Tab-separated table of C-alpha atoms and ligand atoms in Angstrom:
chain	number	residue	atom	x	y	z
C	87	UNK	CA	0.000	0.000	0.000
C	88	UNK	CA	0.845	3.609	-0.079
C	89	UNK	CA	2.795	3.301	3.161
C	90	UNK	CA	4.775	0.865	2.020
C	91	UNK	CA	5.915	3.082	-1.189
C	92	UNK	CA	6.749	5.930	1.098
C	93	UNK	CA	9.005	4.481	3.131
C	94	UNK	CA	11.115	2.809	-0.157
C	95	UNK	CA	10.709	6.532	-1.469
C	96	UNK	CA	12.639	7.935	1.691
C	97	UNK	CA	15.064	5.450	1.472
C	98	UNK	CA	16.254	6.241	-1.951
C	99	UNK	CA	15.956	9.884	-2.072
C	100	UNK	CA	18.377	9.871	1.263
C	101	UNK	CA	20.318	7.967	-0.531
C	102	UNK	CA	20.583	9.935	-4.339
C	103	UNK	CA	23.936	9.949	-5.611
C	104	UNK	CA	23.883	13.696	-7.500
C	105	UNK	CA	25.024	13.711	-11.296
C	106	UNK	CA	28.476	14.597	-11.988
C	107	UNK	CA	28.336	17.787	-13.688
C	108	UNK	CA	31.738	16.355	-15.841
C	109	UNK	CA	29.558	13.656	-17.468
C	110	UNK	CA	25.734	14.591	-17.100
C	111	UNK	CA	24.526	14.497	-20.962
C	112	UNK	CA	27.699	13.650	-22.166
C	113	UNK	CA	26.275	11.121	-24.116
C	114	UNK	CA	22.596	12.707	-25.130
C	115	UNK	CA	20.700	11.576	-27.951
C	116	UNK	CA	23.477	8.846	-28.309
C	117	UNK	CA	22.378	5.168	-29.499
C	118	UNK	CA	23.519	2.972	-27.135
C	119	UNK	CA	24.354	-0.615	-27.034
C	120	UNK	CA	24.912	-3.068	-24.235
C	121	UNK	CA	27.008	-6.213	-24.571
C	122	UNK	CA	26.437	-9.221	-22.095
C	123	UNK	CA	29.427	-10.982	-21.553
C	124	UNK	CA	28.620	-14.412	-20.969
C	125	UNK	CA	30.388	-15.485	-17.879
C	126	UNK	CA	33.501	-13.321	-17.902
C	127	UNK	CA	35.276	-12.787	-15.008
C	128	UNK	CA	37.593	-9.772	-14.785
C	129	UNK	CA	40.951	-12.476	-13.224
C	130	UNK	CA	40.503	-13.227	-17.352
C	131	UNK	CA	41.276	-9.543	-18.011
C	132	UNK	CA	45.287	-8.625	-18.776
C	133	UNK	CA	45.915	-12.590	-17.669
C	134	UNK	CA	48.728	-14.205	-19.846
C	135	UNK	CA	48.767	-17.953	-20.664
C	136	UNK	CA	52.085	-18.637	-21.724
C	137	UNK	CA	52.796	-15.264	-22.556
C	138	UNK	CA	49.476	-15.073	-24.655
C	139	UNK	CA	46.823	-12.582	-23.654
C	140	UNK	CA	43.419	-14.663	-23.260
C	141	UNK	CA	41.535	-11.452	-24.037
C	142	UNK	CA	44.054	-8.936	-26.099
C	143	UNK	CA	41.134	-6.793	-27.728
C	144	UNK	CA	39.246	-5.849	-24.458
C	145	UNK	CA	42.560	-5.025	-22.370
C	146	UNK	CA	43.504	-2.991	-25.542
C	147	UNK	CA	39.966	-1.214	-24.651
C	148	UNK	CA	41.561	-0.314	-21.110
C	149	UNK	CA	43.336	1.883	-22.833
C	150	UNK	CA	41.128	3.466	-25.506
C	151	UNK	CA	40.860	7.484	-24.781
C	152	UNK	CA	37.187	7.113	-24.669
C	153	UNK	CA	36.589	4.262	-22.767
C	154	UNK	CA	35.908	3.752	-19.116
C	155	UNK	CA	37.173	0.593	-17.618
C	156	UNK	CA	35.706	-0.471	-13.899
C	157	UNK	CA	38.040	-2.354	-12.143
C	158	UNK	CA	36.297	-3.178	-9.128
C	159	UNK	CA	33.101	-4.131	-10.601
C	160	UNK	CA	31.130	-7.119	-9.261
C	161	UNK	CA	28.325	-9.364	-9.883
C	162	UNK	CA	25.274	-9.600	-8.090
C	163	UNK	CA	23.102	-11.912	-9.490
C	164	UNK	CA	21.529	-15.002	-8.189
C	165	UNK	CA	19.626	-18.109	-9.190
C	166	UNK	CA	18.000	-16.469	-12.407
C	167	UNK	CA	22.581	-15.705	-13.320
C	168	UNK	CA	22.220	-14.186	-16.637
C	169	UNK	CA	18.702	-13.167	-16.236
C	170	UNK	CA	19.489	-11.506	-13.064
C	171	UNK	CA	22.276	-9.580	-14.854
C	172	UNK	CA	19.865	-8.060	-16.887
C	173	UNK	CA	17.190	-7.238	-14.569
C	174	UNK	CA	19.381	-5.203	-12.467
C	175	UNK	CA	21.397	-3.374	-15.678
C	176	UNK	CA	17.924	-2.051	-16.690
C	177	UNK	CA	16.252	-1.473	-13.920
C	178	UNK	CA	18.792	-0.968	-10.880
C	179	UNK	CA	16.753	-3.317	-8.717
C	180	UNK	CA	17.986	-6.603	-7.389
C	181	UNK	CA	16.856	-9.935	-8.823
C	182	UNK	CA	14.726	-12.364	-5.965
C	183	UNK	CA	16.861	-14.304	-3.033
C	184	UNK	CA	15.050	-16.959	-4.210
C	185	UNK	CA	14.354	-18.226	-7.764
C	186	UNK	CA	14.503	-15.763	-10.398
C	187	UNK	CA	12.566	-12.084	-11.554
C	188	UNK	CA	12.447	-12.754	-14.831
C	189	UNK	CA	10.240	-16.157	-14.213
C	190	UNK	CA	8.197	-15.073	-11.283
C	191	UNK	CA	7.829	-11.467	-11.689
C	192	UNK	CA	7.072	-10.786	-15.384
C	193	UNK	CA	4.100	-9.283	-14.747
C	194	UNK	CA	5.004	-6.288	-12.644
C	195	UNK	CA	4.859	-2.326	-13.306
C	196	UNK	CA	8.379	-1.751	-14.185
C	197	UNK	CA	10.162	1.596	-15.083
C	198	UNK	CA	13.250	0.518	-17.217
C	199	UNK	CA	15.641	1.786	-19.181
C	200	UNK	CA	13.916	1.048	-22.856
C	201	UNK	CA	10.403	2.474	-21.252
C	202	UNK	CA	12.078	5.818	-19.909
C	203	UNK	CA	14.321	6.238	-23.085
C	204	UNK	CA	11.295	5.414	-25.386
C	205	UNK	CA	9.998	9.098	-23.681
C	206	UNK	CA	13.069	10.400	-25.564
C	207	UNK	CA	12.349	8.674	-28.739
C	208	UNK	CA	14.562	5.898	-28.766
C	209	UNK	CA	13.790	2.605	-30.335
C	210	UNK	CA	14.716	-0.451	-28.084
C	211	UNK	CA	15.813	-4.176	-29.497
C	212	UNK	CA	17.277	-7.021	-27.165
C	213	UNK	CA	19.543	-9.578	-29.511
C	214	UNK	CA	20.069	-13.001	-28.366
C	215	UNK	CA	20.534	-16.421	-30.270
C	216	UNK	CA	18.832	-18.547	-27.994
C	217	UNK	CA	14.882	-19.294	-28.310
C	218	UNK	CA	12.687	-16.508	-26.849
C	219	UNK	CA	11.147	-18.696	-23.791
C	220	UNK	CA	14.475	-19.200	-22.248
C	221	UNK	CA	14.682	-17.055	-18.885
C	222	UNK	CA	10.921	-16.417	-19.609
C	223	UNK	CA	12.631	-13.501	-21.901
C	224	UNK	CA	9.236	-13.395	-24.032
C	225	UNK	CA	7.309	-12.275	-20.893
C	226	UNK	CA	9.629	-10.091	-19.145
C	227	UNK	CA	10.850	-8.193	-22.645
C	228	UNK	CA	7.047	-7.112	-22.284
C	229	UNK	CA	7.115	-5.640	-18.962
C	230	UNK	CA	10.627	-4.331	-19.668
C	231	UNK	CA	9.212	-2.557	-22.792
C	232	UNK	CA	11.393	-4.002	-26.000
C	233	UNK	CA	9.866	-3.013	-29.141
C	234	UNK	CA	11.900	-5.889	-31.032
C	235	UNK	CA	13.171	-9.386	-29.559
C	236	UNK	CA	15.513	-11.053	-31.562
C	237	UNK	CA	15.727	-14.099	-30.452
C	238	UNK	CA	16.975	-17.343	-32.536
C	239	UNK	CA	14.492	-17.354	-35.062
C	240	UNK	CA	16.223	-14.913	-36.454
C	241	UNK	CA	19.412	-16.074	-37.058
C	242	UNK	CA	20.901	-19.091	-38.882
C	243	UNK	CA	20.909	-21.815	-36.121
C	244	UNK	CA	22.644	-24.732	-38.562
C	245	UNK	CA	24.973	-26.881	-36.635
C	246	UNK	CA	28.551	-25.055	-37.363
C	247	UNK	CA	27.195	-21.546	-35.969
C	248	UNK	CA	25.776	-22.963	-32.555
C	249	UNK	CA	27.222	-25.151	-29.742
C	250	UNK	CA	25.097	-25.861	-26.164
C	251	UNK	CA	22.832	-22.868	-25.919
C	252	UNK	CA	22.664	-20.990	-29.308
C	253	UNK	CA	24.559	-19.234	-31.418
C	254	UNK	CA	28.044	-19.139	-31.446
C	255	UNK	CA	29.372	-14.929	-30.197
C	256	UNK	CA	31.359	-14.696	-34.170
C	257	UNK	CA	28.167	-15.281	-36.780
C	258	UNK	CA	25.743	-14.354	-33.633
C	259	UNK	CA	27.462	-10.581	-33.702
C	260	UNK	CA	28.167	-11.098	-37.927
C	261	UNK	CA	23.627	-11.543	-38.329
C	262	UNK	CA	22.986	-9.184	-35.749
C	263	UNK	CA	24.344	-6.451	-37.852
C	264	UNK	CA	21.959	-5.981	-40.820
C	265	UNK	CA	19.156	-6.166	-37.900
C	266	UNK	CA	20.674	-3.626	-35.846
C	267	UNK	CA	21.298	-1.070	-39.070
C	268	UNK	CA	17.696	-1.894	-39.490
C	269	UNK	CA	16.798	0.152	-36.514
C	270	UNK	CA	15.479	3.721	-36.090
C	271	UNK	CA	17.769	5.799	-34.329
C	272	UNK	CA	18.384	6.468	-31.645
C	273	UNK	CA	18.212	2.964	-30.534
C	274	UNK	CA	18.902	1.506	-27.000
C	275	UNK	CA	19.940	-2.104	-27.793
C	276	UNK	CA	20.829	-5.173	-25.512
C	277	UNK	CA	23.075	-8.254	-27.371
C	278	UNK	CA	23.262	-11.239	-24.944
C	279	UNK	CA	26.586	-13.810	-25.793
C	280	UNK	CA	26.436	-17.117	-25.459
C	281	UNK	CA	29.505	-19.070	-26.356
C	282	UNK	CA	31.667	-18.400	-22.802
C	283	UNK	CA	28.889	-20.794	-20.975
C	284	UNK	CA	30.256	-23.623	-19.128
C	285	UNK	CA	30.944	-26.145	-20.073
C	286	UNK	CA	33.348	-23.776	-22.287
C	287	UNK	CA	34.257	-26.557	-24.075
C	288	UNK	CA	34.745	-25.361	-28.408
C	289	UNK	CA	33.983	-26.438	-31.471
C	290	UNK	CA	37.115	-27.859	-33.287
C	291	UNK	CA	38.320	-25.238	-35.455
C	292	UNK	CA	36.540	-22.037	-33.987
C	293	UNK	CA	39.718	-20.698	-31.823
C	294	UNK	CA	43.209	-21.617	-32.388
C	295	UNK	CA	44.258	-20.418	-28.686
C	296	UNK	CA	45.523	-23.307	-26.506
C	297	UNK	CA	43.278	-24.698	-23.476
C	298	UNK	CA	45.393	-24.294	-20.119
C	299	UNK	CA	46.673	-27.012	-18.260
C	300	UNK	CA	45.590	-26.834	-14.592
C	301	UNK	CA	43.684	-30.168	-14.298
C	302	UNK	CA	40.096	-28.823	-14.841
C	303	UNK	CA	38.566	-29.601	-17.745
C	304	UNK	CA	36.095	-26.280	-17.008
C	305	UNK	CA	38.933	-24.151	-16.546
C	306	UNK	CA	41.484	-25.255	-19.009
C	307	UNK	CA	38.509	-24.666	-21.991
C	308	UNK	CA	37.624	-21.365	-20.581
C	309	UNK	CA	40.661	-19.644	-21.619
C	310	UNK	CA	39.581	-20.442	-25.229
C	311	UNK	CA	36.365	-19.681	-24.892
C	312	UNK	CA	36.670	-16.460	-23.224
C	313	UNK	CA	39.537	-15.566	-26.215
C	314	UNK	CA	36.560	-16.704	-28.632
C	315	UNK	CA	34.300	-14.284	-27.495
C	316	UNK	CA	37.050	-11.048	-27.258
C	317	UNK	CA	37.921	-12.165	-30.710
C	318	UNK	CA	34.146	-11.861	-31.455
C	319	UNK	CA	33.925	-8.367	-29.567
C	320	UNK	CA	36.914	-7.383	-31.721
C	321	UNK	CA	34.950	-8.100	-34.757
C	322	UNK	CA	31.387	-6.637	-33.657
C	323	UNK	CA	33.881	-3.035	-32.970
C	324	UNK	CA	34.945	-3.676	-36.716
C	325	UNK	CA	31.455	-3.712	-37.946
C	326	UNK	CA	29.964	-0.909	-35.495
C	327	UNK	CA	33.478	0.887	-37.341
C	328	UNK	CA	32.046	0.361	-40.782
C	329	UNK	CA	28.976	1.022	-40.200
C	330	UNK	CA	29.394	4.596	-38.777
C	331	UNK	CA	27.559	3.827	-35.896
C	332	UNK	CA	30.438	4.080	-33.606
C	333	UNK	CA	31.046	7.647	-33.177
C	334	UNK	CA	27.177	7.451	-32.422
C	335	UNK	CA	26.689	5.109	-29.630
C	336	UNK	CA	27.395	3.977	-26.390
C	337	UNK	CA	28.507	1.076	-25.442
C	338	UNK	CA	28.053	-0.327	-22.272
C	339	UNK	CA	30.193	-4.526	-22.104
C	340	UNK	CA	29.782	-6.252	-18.795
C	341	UNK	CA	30.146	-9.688	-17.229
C	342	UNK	CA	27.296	-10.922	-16.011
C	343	UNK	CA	28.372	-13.517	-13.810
C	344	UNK	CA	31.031	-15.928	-12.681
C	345	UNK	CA	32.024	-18.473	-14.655
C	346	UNK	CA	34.077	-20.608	-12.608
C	347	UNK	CA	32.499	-21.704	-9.563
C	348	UNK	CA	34.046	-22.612	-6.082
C	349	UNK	CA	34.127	-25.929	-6.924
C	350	UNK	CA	37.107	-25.322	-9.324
C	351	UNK	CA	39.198	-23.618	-6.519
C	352	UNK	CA	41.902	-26.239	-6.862
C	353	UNK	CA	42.549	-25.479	-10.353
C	354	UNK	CA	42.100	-21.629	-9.642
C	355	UNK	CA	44.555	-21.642	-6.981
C	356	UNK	CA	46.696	-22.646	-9.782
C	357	UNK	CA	45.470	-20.030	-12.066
C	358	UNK	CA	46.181	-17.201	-9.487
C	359	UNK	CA	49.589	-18.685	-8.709
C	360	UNK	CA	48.659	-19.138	-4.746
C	361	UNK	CA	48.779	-21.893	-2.680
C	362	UNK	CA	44.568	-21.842	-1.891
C	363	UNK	CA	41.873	-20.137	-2.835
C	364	UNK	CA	39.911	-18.685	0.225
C	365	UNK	CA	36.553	-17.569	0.600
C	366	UNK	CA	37.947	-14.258	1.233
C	367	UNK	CA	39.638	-14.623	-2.207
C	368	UNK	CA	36.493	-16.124	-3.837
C	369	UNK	CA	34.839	-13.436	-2.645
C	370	UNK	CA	37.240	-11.368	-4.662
C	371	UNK	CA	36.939	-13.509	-7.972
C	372	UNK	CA	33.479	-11.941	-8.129
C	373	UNK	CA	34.587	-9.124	-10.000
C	374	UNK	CA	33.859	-8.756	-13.523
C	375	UNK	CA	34.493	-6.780	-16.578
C	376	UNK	CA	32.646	-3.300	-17.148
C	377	UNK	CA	33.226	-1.308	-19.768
C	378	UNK	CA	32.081	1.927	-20.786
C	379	UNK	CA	32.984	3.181	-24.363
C	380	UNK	CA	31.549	7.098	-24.977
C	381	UNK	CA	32.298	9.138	-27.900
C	382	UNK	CA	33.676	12.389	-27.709
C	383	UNK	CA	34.506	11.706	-23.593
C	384	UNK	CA	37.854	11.289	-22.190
C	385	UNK	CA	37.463	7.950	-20.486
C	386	UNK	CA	39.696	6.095	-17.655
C	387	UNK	CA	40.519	3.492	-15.192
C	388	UNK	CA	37.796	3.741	-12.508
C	389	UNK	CA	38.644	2.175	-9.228
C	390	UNK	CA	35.097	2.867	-7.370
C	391	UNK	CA	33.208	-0.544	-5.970
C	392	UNK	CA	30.315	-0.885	-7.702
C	393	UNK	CA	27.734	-3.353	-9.079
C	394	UNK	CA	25.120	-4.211	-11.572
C	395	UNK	CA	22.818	-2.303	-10.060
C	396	UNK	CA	24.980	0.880	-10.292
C	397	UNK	CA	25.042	0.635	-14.318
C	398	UNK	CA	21.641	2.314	-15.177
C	399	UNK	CA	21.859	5.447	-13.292
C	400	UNK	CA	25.464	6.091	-14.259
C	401	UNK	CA	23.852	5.921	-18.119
C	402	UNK	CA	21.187	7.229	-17.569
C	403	UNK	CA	23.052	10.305	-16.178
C	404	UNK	CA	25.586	10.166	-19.229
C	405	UNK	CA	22.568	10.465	-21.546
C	406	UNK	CA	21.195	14.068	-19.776
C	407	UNK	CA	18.459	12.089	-17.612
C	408	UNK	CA	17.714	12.775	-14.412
C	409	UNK	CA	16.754	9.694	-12.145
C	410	UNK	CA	15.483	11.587	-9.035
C	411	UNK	CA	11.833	10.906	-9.269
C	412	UNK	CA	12.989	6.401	-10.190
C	413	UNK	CA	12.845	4.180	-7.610
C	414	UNK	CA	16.791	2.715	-8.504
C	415	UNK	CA	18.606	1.187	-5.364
C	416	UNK	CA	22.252	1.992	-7.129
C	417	UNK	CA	24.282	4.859	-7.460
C	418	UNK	CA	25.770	6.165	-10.373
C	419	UNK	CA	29.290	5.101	-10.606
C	420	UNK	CA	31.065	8.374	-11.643
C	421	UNK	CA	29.214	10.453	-9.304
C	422	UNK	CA	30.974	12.158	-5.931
C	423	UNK	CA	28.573	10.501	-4.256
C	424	UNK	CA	28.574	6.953	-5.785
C	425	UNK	CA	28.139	4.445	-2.496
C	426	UNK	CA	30.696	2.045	-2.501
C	427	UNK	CA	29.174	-0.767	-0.591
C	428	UNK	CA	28.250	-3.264	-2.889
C	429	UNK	CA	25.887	-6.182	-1.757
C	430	UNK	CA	25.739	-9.536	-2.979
C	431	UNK	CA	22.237	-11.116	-3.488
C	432	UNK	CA	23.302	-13.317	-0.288
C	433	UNK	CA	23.273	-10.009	2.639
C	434	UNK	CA	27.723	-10.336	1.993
C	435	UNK	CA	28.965	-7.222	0.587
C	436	UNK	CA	32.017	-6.080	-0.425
C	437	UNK	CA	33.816	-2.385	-0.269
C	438	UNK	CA	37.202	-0.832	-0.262
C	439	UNK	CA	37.937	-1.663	3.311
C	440	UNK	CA	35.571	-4.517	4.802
C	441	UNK	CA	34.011	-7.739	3.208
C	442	UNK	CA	31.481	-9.737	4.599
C	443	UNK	CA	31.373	-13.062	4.371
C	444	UNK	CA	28.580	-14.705	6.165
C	445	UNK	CA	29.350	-13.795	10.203
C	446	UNK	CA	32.752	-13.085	9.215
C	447	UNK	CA	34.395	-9.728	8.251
C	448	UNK	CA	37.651	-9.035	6.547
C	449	UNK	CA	39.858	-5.983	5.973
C	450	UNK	CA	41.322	-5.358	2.553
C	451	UNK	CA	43.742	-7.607	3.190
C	452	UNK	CA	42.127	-10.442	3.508
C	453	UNK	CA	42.527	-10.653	7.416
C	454	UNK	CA	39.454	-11.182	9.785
C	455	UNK	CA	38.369	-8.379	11.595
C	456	UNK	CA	35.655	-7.567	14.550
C	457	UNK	CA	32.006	-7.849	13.482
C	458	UNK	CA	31.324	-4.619	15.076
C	459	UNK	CA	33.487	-3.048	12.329
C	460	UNK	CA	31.026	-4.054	9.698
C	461	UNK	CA	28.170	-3.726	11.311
C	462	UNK	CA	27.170	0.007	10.396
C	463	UNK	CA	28.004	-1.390	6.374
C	464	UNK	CA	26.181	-4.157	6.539
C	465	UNK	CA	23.036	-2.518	7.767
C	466	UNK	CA	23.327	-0.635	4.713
C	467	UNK	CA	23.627	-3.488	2.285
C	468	UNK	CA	20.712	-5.623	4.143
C	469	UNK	CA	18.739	-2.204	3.361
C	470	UNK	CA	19.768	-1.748	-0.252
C	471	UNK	CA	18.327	-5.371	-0.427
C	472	UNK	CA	15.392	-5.112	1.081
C	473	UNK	CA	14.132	-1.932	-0.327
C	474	UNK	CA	14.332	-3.412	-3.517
C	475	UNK	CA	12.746	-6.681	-2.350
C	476	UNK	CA	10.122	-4.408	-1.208
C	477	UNK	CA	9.463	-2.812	-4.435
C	478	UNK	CA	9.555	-5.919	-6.643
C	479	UNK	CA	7.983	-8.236	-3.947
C	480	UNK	CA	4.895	-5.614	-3.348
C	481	UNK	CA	5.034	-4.785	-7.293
C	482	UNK	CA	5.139	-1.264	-5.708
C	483	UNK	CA	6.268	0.799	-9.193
C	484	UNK	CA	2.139	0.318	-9.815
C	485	UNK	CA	1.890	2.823	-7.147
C	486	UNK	CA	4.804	5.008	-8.615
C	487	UNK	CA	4.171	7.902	-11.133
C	488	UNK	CA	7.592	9.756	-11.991
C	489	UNK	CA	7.261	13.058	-13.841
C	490	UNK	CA	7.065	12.744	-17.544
C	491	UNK	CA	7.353	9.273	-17.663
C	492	UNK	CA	4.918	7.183	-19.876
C	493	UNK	CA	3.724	3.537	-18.233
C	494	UNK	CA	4.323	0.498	-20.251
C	495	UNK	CA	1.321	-1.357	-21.485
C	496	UNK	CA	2.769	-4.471	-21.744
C	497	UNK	CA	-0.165	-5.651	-24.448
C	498	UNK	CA	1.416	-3.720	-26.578
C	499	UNK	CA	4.388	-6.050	-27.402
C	500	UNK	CA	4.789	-9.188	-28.878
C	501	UNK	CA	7.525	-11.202	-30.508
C	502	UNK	CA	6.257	-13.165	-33.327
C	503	UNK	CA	8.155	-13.172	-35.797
C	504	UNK	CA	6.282	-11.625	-38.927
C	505	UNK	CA	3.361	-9.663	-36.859
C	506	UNK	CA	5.016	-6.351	-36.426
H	748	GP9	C1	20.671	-18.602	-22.059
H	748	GP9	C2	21.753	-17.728	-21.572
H	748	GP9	C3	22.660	-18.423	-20.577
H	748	GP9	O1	19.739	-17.963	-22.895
H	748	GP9	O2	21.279	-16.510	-21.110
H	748	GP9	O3	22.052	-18.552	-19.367
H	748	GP9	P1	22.772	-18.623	-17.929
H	748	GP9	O4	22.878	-20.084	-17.609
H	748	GP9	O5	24.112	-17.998	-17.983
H	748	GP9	O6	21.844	-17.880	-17.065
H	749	MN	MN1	25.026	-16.093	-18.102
């Protein structure tokens, strides 16, 4: 009810992270284009195997004058993993503790980022070579507010271009490009990989980088698999190139989960060059990649905590809107003000100085400290979480009116292929 609203309301708006005045509409009336990176883990990022780079196109990115890299930038999801991702990129709420959003909750009042850009004219598409049921993607796309879904029907799913789930990242990016010219600009656009899915095991003949040699079947394929999909990224920044959409868009790449669970730590430790891999350290591995490409802005290394969560309102902001009146639990990651205690789905959280681990806390180092340190911190991660569990639990953006902003009627989508 309407008390229930009020006191999420208060919560955020003590909370607002203001707009950096360096970046705010930076990017307006840009396209922009996210890039899920299926399972990559940022240990993958500047790693050598053998003196190879695994991923030599996306650390070359690091340094790219207009390109923000996040450094420490972790995942968040849960049980719904790649669904979870998204939910939180486009709507800076957390997915469920339990079971995923995108399955149980696709038919909530939402106010995401293809709704409140479709107020500025902008076209929205979501790009993924898998069928259009998987995640319940058909359903939530709805609620979300995607004017196109294009989902495998769309692309050539013979035997050569796909492997477990779908499409393979190389022709998946290669057939998404006559689709995405295709689209009225500006466009806000969403393209979810595929190939780096465990069991990362490749097609003969699709990478010629060597597996590693740690024991692990998982974790020896994942170095070519992850080097298939920069290679992929590599080509998809040709094609943007040639296509003169570059200079135009944003482009927002981020791993959306781990890929390499704890029960690989042996073979990890191995990786890392250490004796063990501790929870404190696993803890750690949940970093991954985020990068931020803008044209026209001098991008850097940014060294703020952050999580999925904090992605939309840092765009948002970049694009010249103002997220005051949204009910978003993150904070903009190049704002003064950007919080920098990020929660995991769990109630753990990690920051700069203290991670929480169950009952346990640790400083930066890695040592245990006294619970009372953490306690202030992780008062404010359990009520991050639960102000977001309150609004998608309650379904409270129904009760939520933001200025200017036009509600989604989700009968108005479909994704058959032919009707629109
Ligand atoms: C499937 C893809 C992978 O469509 O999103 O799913 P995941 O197992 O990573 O959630
Ligand atoms: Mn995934």
């Amino acid at each position: 009810d309407s008390s229930d609203i009020t006191e999420v309301q208060n919560f955020i708006s003590a909370n607002y992270a203001e707009p950096n005045d360096k970046y705010f509409g930076a990017a307006e009336g840009k396209n922009v284009i996210y890039v899920s990176l299926e399972s990559l883990q940022s240990f993958i990022i500047n790693y050598e195997l053998n003196g190879e780079e695994v991923t030599p196109f996306l650390n070359s990115l690091i340094k790219d004058d207009n390109t923000f890299y996040f450094d420490n930038f972790f995942h968040q999801t849960g049980q719904g993993k790649t669904s979870d991702a998204e939910f939180m990129m486009e709507n800076s709420l957390y997915g469920m503790s339990q079971g995923a959003v995108f399955v149980n909750k696709a038919q909530n009042t939402l106010q995401s980022a293809p709704a409140i850009l479709k107020g500025e004219g902008y076209t929205s598409a979501a790009f993924h070579g898998n069928y259009k049921t998987f995640w319940n993607r058909n359903e939530m796309y709805k609620t979300i507010g995607y004017d196109y879904f294009f989902d495998a029907e769309y692309y050539d799913m013979s035997e050569e271009n796909t492997k477990n789930y779908g499409m393979k990242d190389i022709p998946f990016f290669e057939q998404s490009m006559p689709l995405l010219e295709g689209l009225k600009q500006p466009f806000y656009t969403k393209f979810i990989t595929l190939s780096n899915h465990h069991p990362f095991e490749m097609d003969e003949g699709d990478t010629d980088f060597p597996a590693g040699d740690f024991g692990d079947n998982a974790v020896n394929h994942y170095f070519q698999s992850a080097h298939y999909l920069d290679e992929s990224i590599r080509l998809f920044f040709e094609e943007l190139k040639e296509s003169g959409l570059y200079d135009n868009t944003v482009i927002v790449m981020y791993g959306d989960h781990y890929g390499i669970s704890e029960n690989h730590n042996k073979a990890m430790a191995q990786v890392l060059g250490v004796d063990e891999v501790t929870p404190f350290m696993n803890t750690q591995l949940q970093r991954v990649p985020l990068f931020i490409h803008v044209p026209g802005v001098e991008g850097n290394v940014v060294s703020e905590f952050g999580g999925e969560v904090d992605v939309m309102p840092t765009l948002m902001h970049l694009l010249g809107i103002d997220t005051k009146d949204y009910l978003q639990v993150g904070s903009d990651l190049l704002s003064e003000q950007h919080r920098e205690t990020v929660p995991f789905r769990n109630g753990d959280f990690v920051s700069p100085t203290l991670t929480k681990i169950g009952d346990n806390y640790y400083n930066a180092e890695g040592e245990l400290v006294d619970a009372e340190q953490g306690a202030e911190q992780a008062e404010a991660a359990a009520a991050e979480l639960q102000a977001s569990d309150n609004i998608v639990m309650k379904d409270l953006l129904r009760f939520h009116q933001p200025d200017g902003f036009t509600p989604i009627n989700r009968d108005d989508y479909n994704y058959i292929k032919g009707s629109t």
